Amino acid sequence: MRNARVVMLAVAVTACAKGADTTGDSANGHPAAVQTVSGATIAAPRAGPAGEWSLPAGDYSNSRYSELDQITAANVKGLHAAWTFSTGVLRGHEGSPLVVGNTMYIVTPYPNVSYALDLATEGQPLKWKVRPENAQQAVGLACCDVVNRGASFDNGKIFYNLLDGHTVAIDAASGKLLWQTKMGDLSRGETMTMAPLAVKGKVIVGSSGGEMGVRGWVAAIDQATGKEVWRAYNVGPDADIKVGPRFKQFYKPADAGANAAQHSWPGDSWKQGGATVWGWISYDPVLNLVYHGTSNPGPWNGNQRPGDNQWSAAIIARDADTGEMVWAFQPTPHDIWDYDGVNENILVDLPMGGTTRKALVHFDRNGFAYTMDRATGEVLVAKPFVPMNWASEVSLKTGRPTMNPDKMPASGKKITFICPSLEGGKNQQPAAFSPATGLFYVPTNNLCMDFEAREVTYIAGTPYIGGNAPEVAGPGGYKGEFIAWDATTGRKMWGIKEPFPVWGGGLATKGDVVFYGTLDGWFKAANARTGEVLWKFKVGSGVVGNPISYLGPDGKQYIAIYAGIGGDMGLLIAGDVAANLPFDVRERGSTLPDLARWTSWGGMLFVFSLN
C-alpha cells in the first residue's frame, strides 16, 4: 500500500549516468548508432523452439529476447493489429501470455482466469477456460492492485499463482485442474502475484505482502504432485533461511557467525520483516542456482528496526534442489526508502577486463545498476541509471552505498526531494537483453519524494508501513524513460523520455527492434542501436505488461502485448483512470493527476504482425 501523496515543489538534484538522449518521437533527425558490446551472450538461452514463449521471460536467464528476425528496423513501420482478445477482466494486466506449439495461454488479474487460445484456427477460438476457486478476501489484502505476472509451462502443464495464496497446475491440452496447493496465509496478509518458474520438475514460487508485515519466503513445489519440496524464509535464523556450510558472502559483514541474519534485526522484529518474493526468478542450469530478489523490510520506518535487516531488499542465490542459500547481497542495507530488491536478475556472459565473466545484471529500485559475478555475488560495476541523490556511489570493496545523510528519513523528520522515490528507478517492469547488441533495454521511472517516517504497530493482516511519501517528477520534468544500457561500463547509451513512468516491460529481438508500452496507452517500437522510435500504436488502456514475440502456425512473426492499466503506478496514485473505483485511505491522483486524460481501465490482448 502507498500512503497519501501530495504535489510538492521540485528542486534540482544530482543527475545520473551520461549518454546520448532522444526525446521520444520529437527527436530531430535520425540518431546515430551507438557502440555495442560484442561477444555478450545469454547464459541460459531458451531450450525450445525460437518461435515459442514457454517461460515468463522467454528463458531461464530472464533475457526477454526473441531470436525471430522477420520484423526489422527497416520494416517495423508496417506492423498492424492482426487480432485481439478481451480478457473480460479489468485492473492491472502485468505479465505476458505464453505460446507453446499452436496454443497461446493467458492468465488474467484476479480472479486469475486462464485461457487457451487456438492459434491455428481463424478467430483464435478458445480451447479451454479455467477459473479456479480464489478467495474474494484476497482483493482487500493485496498491496498494489490484484495483478498477476504470468505463468510457466513445463511437462505439458501450465503453472500459475492465485491472488489468495494458492499455486495451481493445469493440463495444457485439456484444461483440467490437476492440483491446487495452498502456499500463503491470507489471515496474515500473504498474497501471491509473481510469475512462477518451472525448474527441474519443480515450480519455484514466492509470496507478496511486504507492506502487511509478513515474513517473506520462496518455495519449490513438485510439478507432478503439487506437494511442497522445500521452503526457505528470507529473514530469521539460519535454519529457516537455509544458511549452511555452502553459504559464502563475498563481502564479509561485521556481524558474521551463527544466525547473523537474525541478529541484524532488533529482538524478534524479523518475524514481521517483510522480504517477500513478488518479482522475477532466474536460473543458471550449470551452477544449478536460482536467483531471486526480496522486498522491503517491515515497517518502512527504519527507527523501529536498527541494523542491516538481512536479507530484506536483497539478491539471493539458492540451490535449486534444496533451497540452500549459496550467497546473498543487499543493494540497500537497512532499507529506509522502500527500495526493495525484487527486480529481475538477468544472467549473461559478458566480456570484461579481457575475459568473459559469468554475470548477473540487476537494475535495482534504489537507482543503481549492478553487474555482478553470479557465482560469488561480487559487484563488478555499480552505476546510477536514473537521476538520484540518496547515495553517491557503491564501493566495489565493500558493496555498500555511500549514503547522503541529508536524504535519510527518520521518525518525526520530514526529508524532501529524495530521488528516486519509493517507486524506484525501476519497479516491476522488467528489462530486456539483446546478444545482438550486447545492450540492456530498461524501462525506468523518474520520480522523487518527500518522506516522513512515523511509528506504527503491527496487527496481523493490516498495513504495517510507518511512513508517508508524496511524489513528484524528477529532474527534467519527465517521469519516465526507456534506455539502452552497457552493463560492462555502467553507461547509458541512449534514452527515450516519456511523460509518465514507463511501467511496462521491454522486449528485444534479433531484428534489432525493441518494444515497450506506456502508461498512457502507446505501444512502441524503437531501433535497438539508435533509440529512434520507428512505430507506435495506441492500444487504448495503459500498458503495464510485457511484450513477447512468437512464430504463428502460418510461419509469420507476431508481437503480443496486454493493454490494461493498473498496478501500483496505474491504479493507486494515478488520476481517475477507473470510473467505478471508490476512494480508499490513500489520496489518489497526486502523482499522475492527468493520466486519465489519455487512458482508462481495460483488459485486452493485442497481437501485431506485418502485412
mmCIF file of C-alpha atoms in Angstrom, residues 65-388:
data_model
loop_
_atom_site.group_PDB
_atom_site.id
_atom_site.type_symbol
_atom_site.label_atom_id
_atom_site.label_comp_id
_atom_site.label_asym_id
_atom_site.label_seq_id
_atom_site.Cartn_x
_atom_site.Cartn_y
_atom_site.Cartn_z
ATOM 1 C CA TYR A 65 14.986 -11.785 -26.148
ATOM 2 C CA SER A 66 13.463 -13.233 -29.299
ATOM 3 C CA GLU A 67 15.618 -14.822 -31.997
ATOM 4 C CA LEU A 68 12.914 -14.133 -34.575
ATOM 5 C CA ASP A 69 14.010 -11.562 -37.154
ATOM 6 C CA GLN A 70 11.258 -11.165 -39.738
ATOM 7 C CA ILE A 71 10.380 -7.840 -38.120
ATOM 8 C CA THR A 72 13.315 -5.462 -38.562
ATOM 9 C CA ALA A 73 14.164 -1.812 -38.105
ATOM 10 C CA ALA A 74 13.586 -1.410 -41.840
ATOM 11 C CA ASN A 75 10.065 -2.860 -41.992
ATOM 12 C CA VAL A 76 8.611 -2.450 -38.476
ATOM 13 C CA LYS A 77 6.631 0.571 -39.635
ATOM 14 C CA GLY A 78 4.404 -1.929 -41.449
ATOM 15 C CA LEU A 79 3.131 -3.545 -38.233
ATOM 16 C CA HIS A 80 -0.632 -3.686 -37.859
ATOM 17 C CA ALA A 81 -3.065 -5.203 -35.388
ATOM 18 C CA ALA A 82 -3.650 -8.771 -36.577
ATOM 19 C CA TRP A 83 -6.171 -9.788 -33.898
ATOM 20 C CA THR A 84 -7.275 -9.012 -30.353
ATOM 21 C CA PHE A 85 -8.793 -10.821 -27.385
ATOM 22 C CA SER A 86 -10.699 -9.379 -24.441
ATOM 23 C CA THR A 87 -9.763 -10.957 -21.124
ATOM 24 C CA GLY A 88 -13.085 -9.974 -19.559
ATOM 25 C CA VAL A 89 -11.259 -8.555 -16.534
ATOM 26 C CA LEU A 90 -10.209 -5.025 -15.590
ATOM 27 C CA ARG A 91 -7.371 -3.929 -13.259
ATOM 28 C CA GLY A 92 -3.640 -4.233 -13.908
ATOM 29 C CA HIS A 93 -2.573 -6.586 -16.689
ATOM 30 C CA GLU A 94 1.049 -7.181 -15.771
ATOM 31 C CA GLY A 95 2.896 -10.222 -17.105
ATOM 32 C CA SER A 96 2.537 -11.693 -20.590
ATOM 33 C CA PRO A 97 0.989 -14.626 -22.434
ATOM 34 C CA LEU A 98 2.762 -17.902 -23.198
ATOM 35 C CA VAL A 99 2.910 -19.615 -26.603
ATOM 36 C CA VAL A 100 3.624 -23.347 -26.909
ATOM 37 C CA GLY A 101 3.066 -25.086 -30.207
ATOM 38 C CA ASN A 102 -0.085 -23.645 -31.763
ATOM 39 C CA THR A 103 -1.621 -22.553 -28.461
ATOM 40 C CA MET A 104 -1.473 -19.263 -26.554
ATOM 41 C CA TYR A 105 -2.065 -19.303 -22.794
ATOM 42 C CA ILE A 106 -3.323 -16.243 -20.893
ATOM 43 C CA VAL A 107 -3.780 -15.569 -17.161
ATOM 44 C CA THR A 108 -5.830 -12.567 -16.039
ATOM 45 C CA PRO A 109 -5.623 -10.391 -12.933
ATOM 46 C CA TYR A 110 -7.924 -11.521 -10.111
ATOM 47 C CA PRO A 111 -9.943 -13.749 -10.349
ATOM 48 C CA ASN A 112 -6.995 -15.309 -12.248
ATOM 49 C CA VAL A 113 -8.915 -16.900 -15.076
ATOM 50 C CA SER A 114 -6.735 -18.825 -17.550
ATOM 51 C CA TYR A 115 -7.450 -19.246 -21.260
ATOM 52 C CA ALA A 116 -6.019 -21.436 -24.013
ATOM 53 C CA LEU A 117 -6.419 -19.942 -27.499
ATOM 54 C CA ASP A 118 -6.124 -21.958 -30.731
ATOM 55 C CA LEU A 119 -3.668 -20.060 -32.935
ATOM 56 C CA ALA A 120 -4.110 -22.473 -35.848
ATOM 57 C CA THR A 121 -7.799 -21.626 -36.369
ATOM 58 C CA GLU A 122 -9.105 -18.360 -37.751
ATOM 59 C CA GLY A 123 -10.577 -16.250 -34.969
ATOM 60 C CA GLN A 124 -8.323 -17.862 -32.340
ATOM 61 C CA PRO A 125 -11.200 -19.713 -30.600
ATOM 62 C CA LEU A 126 -10.964 -20.995 -27.036
ATOM 63 C CA LYS A 127 -9.596 -24.467 -26.454
ATOM 64 C CA TRP A 128 -10.482 -24.147 -22.778
ATOM 65 C CA LYS A 129 -11.123 -21.691 -19.962
ATOM 66 C CA VAL A 130 -10.393 -22.337 -16.276
ATOM 67 C CA ARG A 131 -11.436 -20.299 -13.254
ATOM 68 C CA PRO A 132 -10.016 -21.885 -10.077
ATOM 69 C CA GLU A 133 -11.589 -21.151 -6.702
ATOM 70 C CA ASN A 134 -9.969 -17.948 -5.432
ATOM 71 C CA ALA A 135 -10.942 -16.234 -2.162
ATOM 72 C CA GLN A 136 -12.535 -12.794 -2.564
ATOM 73 C CA GLN A 137 -10.852 -11.768 0.699
ATOM 74 C CA ALA A 138 -7.553 -11.514 -1.168
ATOM 75 C CA VAL A 139 -8.741 -8.458 -3.126
ATOM 76 C CA GLY A 140 -8.827 -6.321 0.012
ATOM 77 C CA LEU A 141 -5.422 -7.527 1.187
ATOM 78 C CA ALA A 142 -3.381 -7.094 -1.994
ATOM 79 C CA CYS A 143 -0.917 -4.248 -1.617
ATOM 80 C CA CYS A 144 -0.684 -2.816 -5.091
ATOM 81 C CA ASP A 145 -3.613 -3.971 -7.213
ATOM 82 C CA VAL A 146 -4.787 -7.520 -7.923
ATOM 83 C CA VAL A 147 -2.183 -8.170 -10.629
ATOM 84 C CA ASN A 148 -0.790 -11.463 -11.886
ATOM 85 C CA ARG A 149 2.648 -11.512 -13.518
ATOM 86 C CA GLY A 150 2.162 -14.633 -15.596
ATOM 87 C CA ALA A 151 2.605 -18.388 -15.850
ATOM 88 C CA SER A 152 5.196 -21.063 -16.706
ATOM 89 C CA PHE A 153 4.877 -24.102 -18.970
ATOM 90 C CA ASP A 154 6.680 -27.408 -18.420
ATOM 91 C CA ASN A 155 5.986 -31.106 -18.928
ATOM 92 C CA GLY A 156 2.603 -30.486 -20.517
ATOM 93 C CA LYS A 157 1.342 -28.310 -17.656
ATOM 94 C CA ILE A 158 0.618 -24.622 -17.055
ATOM 95 C CA PHE A 159 1.594 -23.336 -13.599
ATOM 96 C CA TYR A 160 0.480 -20.040 -12.085
ATOM 97 C CA ASN A 161 -0.363 -18.389 -8.783
ATOM 98 C CA LEU A 162 -3.711 -17.241 -7.436
ATOM 99 C CA LEU A 163 -4.024 -13.989 -5.537
ATOM 100 C CA ASP A 164 -5.301 -15.817 -2.453
ATOM 101 C CA GLY A 165 -2.004 -17.681 -1.953
ATOM 102 C CA HIS A 166 -2.527 -20.887 -3.948
ATOM 103 C CA THR A 167 -0.453 -22.277 -6.813
ATOM 104 C CA VAL A 168 -2.246 -24.293 -9.499
ATOM 105 C CA ALA A 169 -1.286 -26.751 -12.226
ATOM 106 C CA ILE A 170 -3.478 -27.145 -15.314
ATOM 107 C CA ASP A 171 -3.197 -29.753 -18.030
ATOM 108 C CA ALA A 172 -2.169 -27.697 -21.047
ATOM 109 C CA ALA A 173 -4.052 -29.882 -23.526
ATOM 110 C CA SER A 174 -7.396 -30.346 -21.763
ATOM 111 C CA GLY A 175 -7.649 -27.512 -19.247
ATOM 112 C CA LYS A 176 -8.130 -29.970 -16.380
ATOM 113 C CA LEU A 177 -7.144 -28.564 -12.981
ATOM 114 C CA LEU A 178 -4.537 -31.078 -11.786
ATOM 115 C CA TRP A 179 -3.741 -29.649 -8.348
ATOM 116 C CA GLN A 180 -4.212 -26.529 -6.269
ATOM 117 C CA THR A 181 -1.769 -26.091 -3.381
ATOM 118 C CA LYS A 182 -2.100 -23.548 -0.593
ATOM 119 C CA MET A 183 1.209 -21.715 -0.147
ATOM 120 C CA GLY A 184 0.286 -18.378 1.506
ATOM 121 C CA ASP A 185 -1.726 -17.410 4.579
ATOM 122 C CA LEU A 186 -4.348 -14.750 3.879
ATOM 123 C CA SER A 187 -5.005 -14.194 7.580
ATOM 124 C CA ARG A 188 -1.501 -12.706 7.858
ATOM 125 C CA GLY A 189 -1.812 -10.656 4.680
ATOM 126 C CA GLU A 190 0.080 -13.025 2.376
ATOM 127 C CA THR A 191 -0.973 -12.912 -1.272
ATOM 128 C CA MET A 192 0.734 -14.143 -4.453
ATOM 129 C CA THR A 193 1.236 -12.093 -7.610
ATOM 130 C CA MET A 194 4.572 -13.291 -9.002
ATOM 131 C CA ALA A 195 5.194 -15.460 -12.063
ATOM 132 C CA PRO A 196 6.434 -18.919 -11.006
ATOM 133 C CA LEU A 197 9.420 -20.518 -12.706
ATOM 134 C CA ALA A 198 9.364 -24.187 -13.728
ATOM 135 C CA VAL A 199 12.767 -25.752 -12.986
ATOM 136 C CA LYS A 200 13.873 -29.421 -12.958
ATOM 137 C CA GLY A 201 10.453 -30.892 -12.216
ATOM 138 C CA LYS A 202 9.673 -28.203 -9.632
ATOM 139 C CA VAL A 203 7.837 -24.875 -9.607
ATOM 140 C CA ILE A 204 9.565 -22.043 -7.752
ATOM 141 C CA VAL A 205 7.124 -19.569 -6.174
ATOM 142 C CA GLY A 206 7.192 -16.688 -3.692
ATOM 143 C CA SER A 207 4.926 -14.502 -1.598
ATOM 144 C CA SER A 208 3.668 -10.907 -1.626
ATOM 145 C CA GLY A 209 2.655 -8.738 1.319
ATOM 146 C CA GLY A 210 5.755 -6.879 2.488
ATOM 147 C CA GLU A 211 3.588 -3.868 3.385
ATOM 148 C CA MET A 212 1.469 -6.117 5.627
ATOM 149 C CA GLY A 213 4.337 -7.147 7.901
ATOM 150 C CA VAL A 214 4.502 -10.734 6.663
ATOM 151 C CA ARG A 215 7.682 -12.816 6.708
ATOM 152 C CA GLY A 216 8.788 -13.441 3.140
ATOM 153 C CA TRP A 217 9.652 -16.839 1.704
ATOM 154 C CA VAL A 218 10.440 -18.669 -1.523
ATOM 155 C CA ALA A 219 9.451 -22.301 -2.080
ATOM 156 C CA ALA A 220 9.579 -25.212 -4.519
ATOM 157 C CA ILE A 221 6.578 -27.389 -5.417
ATOM 158 C CA ASP A 222 6.736 -30.798 -7.089
ATOM 159 C CA GLN A 223 5.244 -30.415 -10.562
ATOM 160 C CA ALA A 224 3.663 -33.860 -10.598
ATOM 161 C CA THR A 225 2.036 -33.943 -7.163
ATOM 162 C CA GLY A 226 1.652 -30.329 -6.045
ATOM 163 C CA LYS A 227 3.457 -31.112 -2.794
ATOM 164 C CA GLU A 228 5.912 -28.634 -1.305
ATOM 165 C CA VAL A 229 9.523 -29.790 -1.732
ATOM 166 C CA TRP A 230 11.293 -27.046 0.211
ATOM 167 C CA ARG A 231 10.575 -23.621 1.674
ATOM 168 C CA ALA A 232 13.145 -21.002 2.623
ATOM 169 C CA TYR A 233 12.355 -17.860 4.583
ATOM 170 C CA ASN A 234 14.433 -14.788 3.776
ATOM 171 C CA VAL A 235 14.758 -13.368 7.292
ATOM 172 C CA GLY A 236 15.363 -15.103 10.593
ATOM 173 C CA PRO A 237 17.563 -17.919 11.966
ATOM 174 C CA ASP A 238 19.985 -19.834 9.753
ATOM 175 C CA ALA A 239 17.846 -22.978 9.753
ATOM 176 C CA ASP A 240 14.809 -21.079 8.496
ATOM 177 C CA ILE A 241 16.604 -19.167 5.748
ATOM 178 C CA LYS A 242 18.630 -22.276 4.809
ATOM 179 C CA VAL A 243 22.084 -20.966 5.587
ATOM 180 C CA GLY A 244 24.572 -23.803 5.855
ATOM 181 C CA PRO A 245 28.184 -24.704 5.022
ATOM 182 C CA ARG A 246 27.837 -23.681 1.363
ATOM 183 C CA PHE A 247 26.914 -20.094 2.251
ATOM 184 C CA LYS A 248 29.689 -17.641 1.424
ATOM 185 C CA GLN A 249 29.389 -13.862 1.363
ATOM 186 C CA PHE A 250 31.766 -12.087 -0.955
ATOM 187 C CA TYR A 251 31.554 -9.023 1.294
ATOM 188 C CA LYS A 252 32.190 -10.071 4.875
ATOM 189 C CA PRO A 253 29.762 -8.496 7.352
ATOM 190 C CA ALA A 254 30.804 -7.090 10.698
ATOM 191 C CA ASP A 255 28.413 -9.434 12.485
ATOM 192 C CA ALA A 256 29.310 -12.810 10.964
ATOM 193 C CA GLY A 257 28.652 -16.078 12.759
ATOM 194 C CA ALA A 258 25.688 -18.277 13.573
ATOM 195 C CA ASN A 259 22.283 -16.704 12.944
ATOM 196 C CA ALA A 260 23.927 -13.458 11.839
ATOM 197 C CA ALA A 261 20.952 -12.516 9.673
ATOM 198 C CA GLN A 262 18.591 -12.907 12.638
ATOM 199 C CA HIS A 263 20.830 -10.726 14.811
ATOM 200 C CA SER A 264 20.752 -7.943 12.193
ATOM 201 C CA TRP A 265 17.190 -7.262 13.454
ATOM 202 C CA PRO A 266 16.340 -5.984 16.934
ATOM 203 C CA GLY A 267 14.640 -8.595 19.097
ATOM 204 C CA ASP A 268 12.120 -10.688 17.193
ATOM 205 C CA SER A 269 11.197 -7.931 14.719
ATOM 206 C CA TRP A 270 12.347 -10.240 11.903
ATOM 207 C CA LYS A 271 9.063 -12.121 12.341
ATOM 208 C CA GLN A 272 7.334 -9.159 10.676
ATOM 209 C CA GLY A 273 10.331 -8.334 8.497
ATOM 210 C CA GLY A 274 8.841 -8.361 5.007
ATOM 211 C CA ALA A 275 11.437 -9.530 2.430
ATOM 212 C CA THR A 276 8.809 -11.122 0.197
ATOM 213 C CA VAL A 277 9.445 -12.535 -3.283
ATOM 214 C CA TRP A 278 6.924 -10.970 -5.622
ATOM 215 C CA GLY A 279 9.313 -10.305 -8.508
ATOM 216 C CA TRP A 280 11.050 -12.433 -11.096
ATOM 217 C CA ILE A 281 13.134 -15.612 -10.717
ATOM 218 C CA SER A 282 16.024 -16.716 -12.935
ATOM 219 C CA TYR A 283 18.034 -19.955 -13.101
ATOM 220 C CA ASP A 284 21.553 -20.998 -14.101
ATOM 221 C CA PRO A 285 21.467 -24.705 -15.065
ATOM 222 C CA VAL A 286 25.274 -25.011 -14.963
ATOM 223 C CA LEU A 287 25.601 -23.643 -11.418
ATOM 224 C CA ASN A 288 22.165 -25.095 -10.516
ATOM 225 C CA LEU A 289 21.298 -21.831 -8.784
ATOM 226 C CA VAL A 290 18.004 -19.958 -8.728
ATOM 227 C CA TYR A 291 18.214 -16.200 -8.206
ATOM 228 C CA HIS A 292 15.524 -14.064 -6.632
ATOM 229 C CA GLY A 293 15.175 -10.662 -5.022
ATOM 230 C CA THR A 294 13.425 -9.758 -1.783
ATOM 231 C CA SER A 295 11.164 -6.850 -0.967
ATOM 232 C CA ASN A 296 11.337 -4.009 1.534
ATOM 233 C CA PRO A 297 11.718 -4.687 5.257
ATOM 234 C CA GLY A 298 8.772 -4.006 7.534
ATOM 235 C CA PRO A 299 7.926 -1.400 8.558
ATOM 236 C CA TRP A 300 9.188 1.415 6.331
ATOM 237 C CA ASN A 301 10.164 3.315 9.485
ATOM 238 C CA GLY A 302 13.789 2.279 9.936
ATOM 239 C CA ASN A 303 13.950 3.608 13.511
ATOM 240 C CA GLN A 304 11.880 0.601 14.576
ATOM 241 C CA ARG A 305 14.422 -1.892 13.182
ATOM 242 C CA PRO A 306 18.059 -0.683 13.505
ATOM 243 C CA GLY A 307 20.629 -2.850 11.719
ATOM 244 C CA ASP A 308 21.142 -4.140 8.186
ATOM 245 C CA ASN A 309 17.911 -6.192 8.364
ATOM 246 C CA GLN A 310 19.235 -9.141 6.365
ATOM 247 C CA TRP A 311 18.024 -10.430 3.947
ATOM 248 C CA SER A 312 15.437 -7.811 3.040
ATOM 249 C CA ALA A 313 15.961 -5.677 -0.080
ATOM 250 C CA ALA A 314 18.443 -8.302 -1.230
ATOM 251 C CA ILE A 315 19.520 -10.538 -4.110
ATOM 252 C CA ILE A 316 19.784 -14.212 -3.102
ATOM 253 C CA ALA A 317 21.258 -17.243 -4.907
ATOM 254 C CA ARG A 318 19.908 -20.637 -3.805
ATOM 255 C CA ASP A 319 20.482 -24.267 -4.741
ATOM 256 C CA ALA A 320 17.575 -25.223 -6.985
ATOM 257 C CA ASP A 321 17.278 -28.721 -5.481
ATOM 258 C CA THR A 322 17.326 -27.826 -1.790
ATOM 259 C CA GLY A 323 16.729 -24.081 -1.451
ATOM 260 C CA GLU A 324 20.033 -23.754 0.404
ATOM 261 C CA MET A 325 21.360 -20.182 0.364
ATOM 262 C CA VAL A 326 24.675 -20.036 -1.500
ATOM 263 C CA TRP A 327 25.249 -16.282 -1.440
ATOM 264 C CA ALA A 328 23.306 -13.103 -0.720
ATOM 265 C CA PHE A 329 23.853 -9.415 -1.312
ATOM 266 C CA GLN A 330 21.988 -6.326 -0.129
ATOM 267 C CA PRO A 331 21.992 -3.429 -2.606
ATOM 268 C CA THR A 332 20.281 -1.359 0.100
ATOM 269 C CA PRO A 333 21.236 -2.469 3.623
ATOM 270 C CA HIS A 334 18.747 -1.199 6.220
ATOM 271 C CA ASP A 335 16.347 -0.020 3.526
ATOM 272 C CA ILE A 336 14.530 3.080 4.798
ATOM 273 C CA TRP A 337 13.184 4.259 1.418
ATOM 274 C CA ASP A 338 11.059 1.223 0.356
ATOM 275 C CA TYR A 339 13.572 0.401 -2.371
ATOM 276 C CA ASP A 340 13.127 -3.403 -2.315
ATOM 277 C CA GLY A 341 15.417 -5.695 -4.293
ATOM 278 C CA VAL A 342 12.839 -7.724 -6.205
ATOM 279 C CA ASN A 343 13.745 -6.579 -9.722
ATOM 280 C CA GLU A 344 14.789 -9.250 -12.204
ATOM 281 C CA ASN A 345 18.312 -10.677 -12.326
ATOM 282 C CA ILE A 346 19.389 -11.123 -15.952
ATOM 283 C CA LEU A 347 22.018 -13.847 -16.441
ATOM 284 C CA VAL A 348 24.536 -13.105 -19.187
ATOM 285 C CA ASP A 349 28.145 -13.825 -20.060
ATOM 286 C CA LEU A 350 29.924 -10.503 -20.595
ATOM 287 C CA PRO A 351 33.370 -9.610 -21.965
ATOM 288 C CA MET A 352 35.019 -7.616 -19.171
ATOM 289 C CA GLY A 353 38.664 -6.907 -18.407
ATOM 290 C CA GLY A 354 39.985 -9.166 -21.140
ATOM 291 C CA THR A 355 37.944 -12.193 -20.058
ATOM 292 C CA THR A 356 34.343 -13.377 -20.087
ATOM 293 C CA ARG A 357 32.541 -13.017 -16.777
ATOM 294 C CA LYS A 358 29.572 -15.103 -15.705
ATOM 295 C CA ALA A 359 27.467 -12.086 -14.848
ATOM 296 C CA LEU A 360 24.158 -11.197 -13.244
ATOM 297 C CA VAL A 361 22.772 -7.779 -14.206
ATOM 298 C CA HIS A 362 20.255 -6.162 -11.861
ATOM 299 C CA PHE A 363 18.581 -2.748 -12.173
ATOM 300 C CA ASP A 364 17.656 -2.031 -8.581
ATOM 301 C CA ARG A 365 14.821 0.086 -7.261
ATOM 302 C CA ASN A 366 17.484 2.156 -5.461
ATOM 303 C CA GLY A 367 18.616 3.590 -8.828
ATOM 304 C CA PHE A 368 21.913 1.704 -9.212
ATOM 305 C CA ALA A 369 22.517 -0.825 -11.988
ATOM 306 C CA TYR A 370 24.615 -3.733 -10.705
ATOM 307 C CA THR A 371 26.787 -6.027 -12.820
ATOM 308 C CA MET A 372 27.766 -8.917 -10.534
ATOM 309 C CA ASP A 373 29.527 -12.266 -10.640
ATOM 310 C CA ARG A 374 26.622 -14.703 -10.423
ATOM 311 C CA ALA A 375 28.707 -17.466 -8.866
ATOM 312 C CA THR A 376 30.029 -15.391 -5.945
ATOM 313 C CA GLY A 377 27.984 -12.204 -5.557
ATOM 314 C CA GLU A 378 30.928 -9.902 -6.272
ATOM 315 C CA VAL A 379 29.923 -6.464 -7.590
ATOM 316 C CA LEU A 380 31.833 -5.706 -10.782
ATOM 317 C CA VAL A 381 30.069 -2.485 -11.833
ATOM 318 C CA ALA A 382 27.543 -0.323 -9.964
ATOM 319 C CA LYS A 383 26.409 2.935 -11.554
ATOM 320 C CA PRO A 384 23.262 5.102 -11.392
ATOM 321 C CA PHE A 385 20.867 4.513 -14.280
ATOM 322 C CA VAL A 386 18.325 7.211 -13.272
ATOM 323 C CA PRO A 387 18.572 10.634 -11.609
ATOM 324 C CA MET A 388 19.267 10.037 -7.928
#
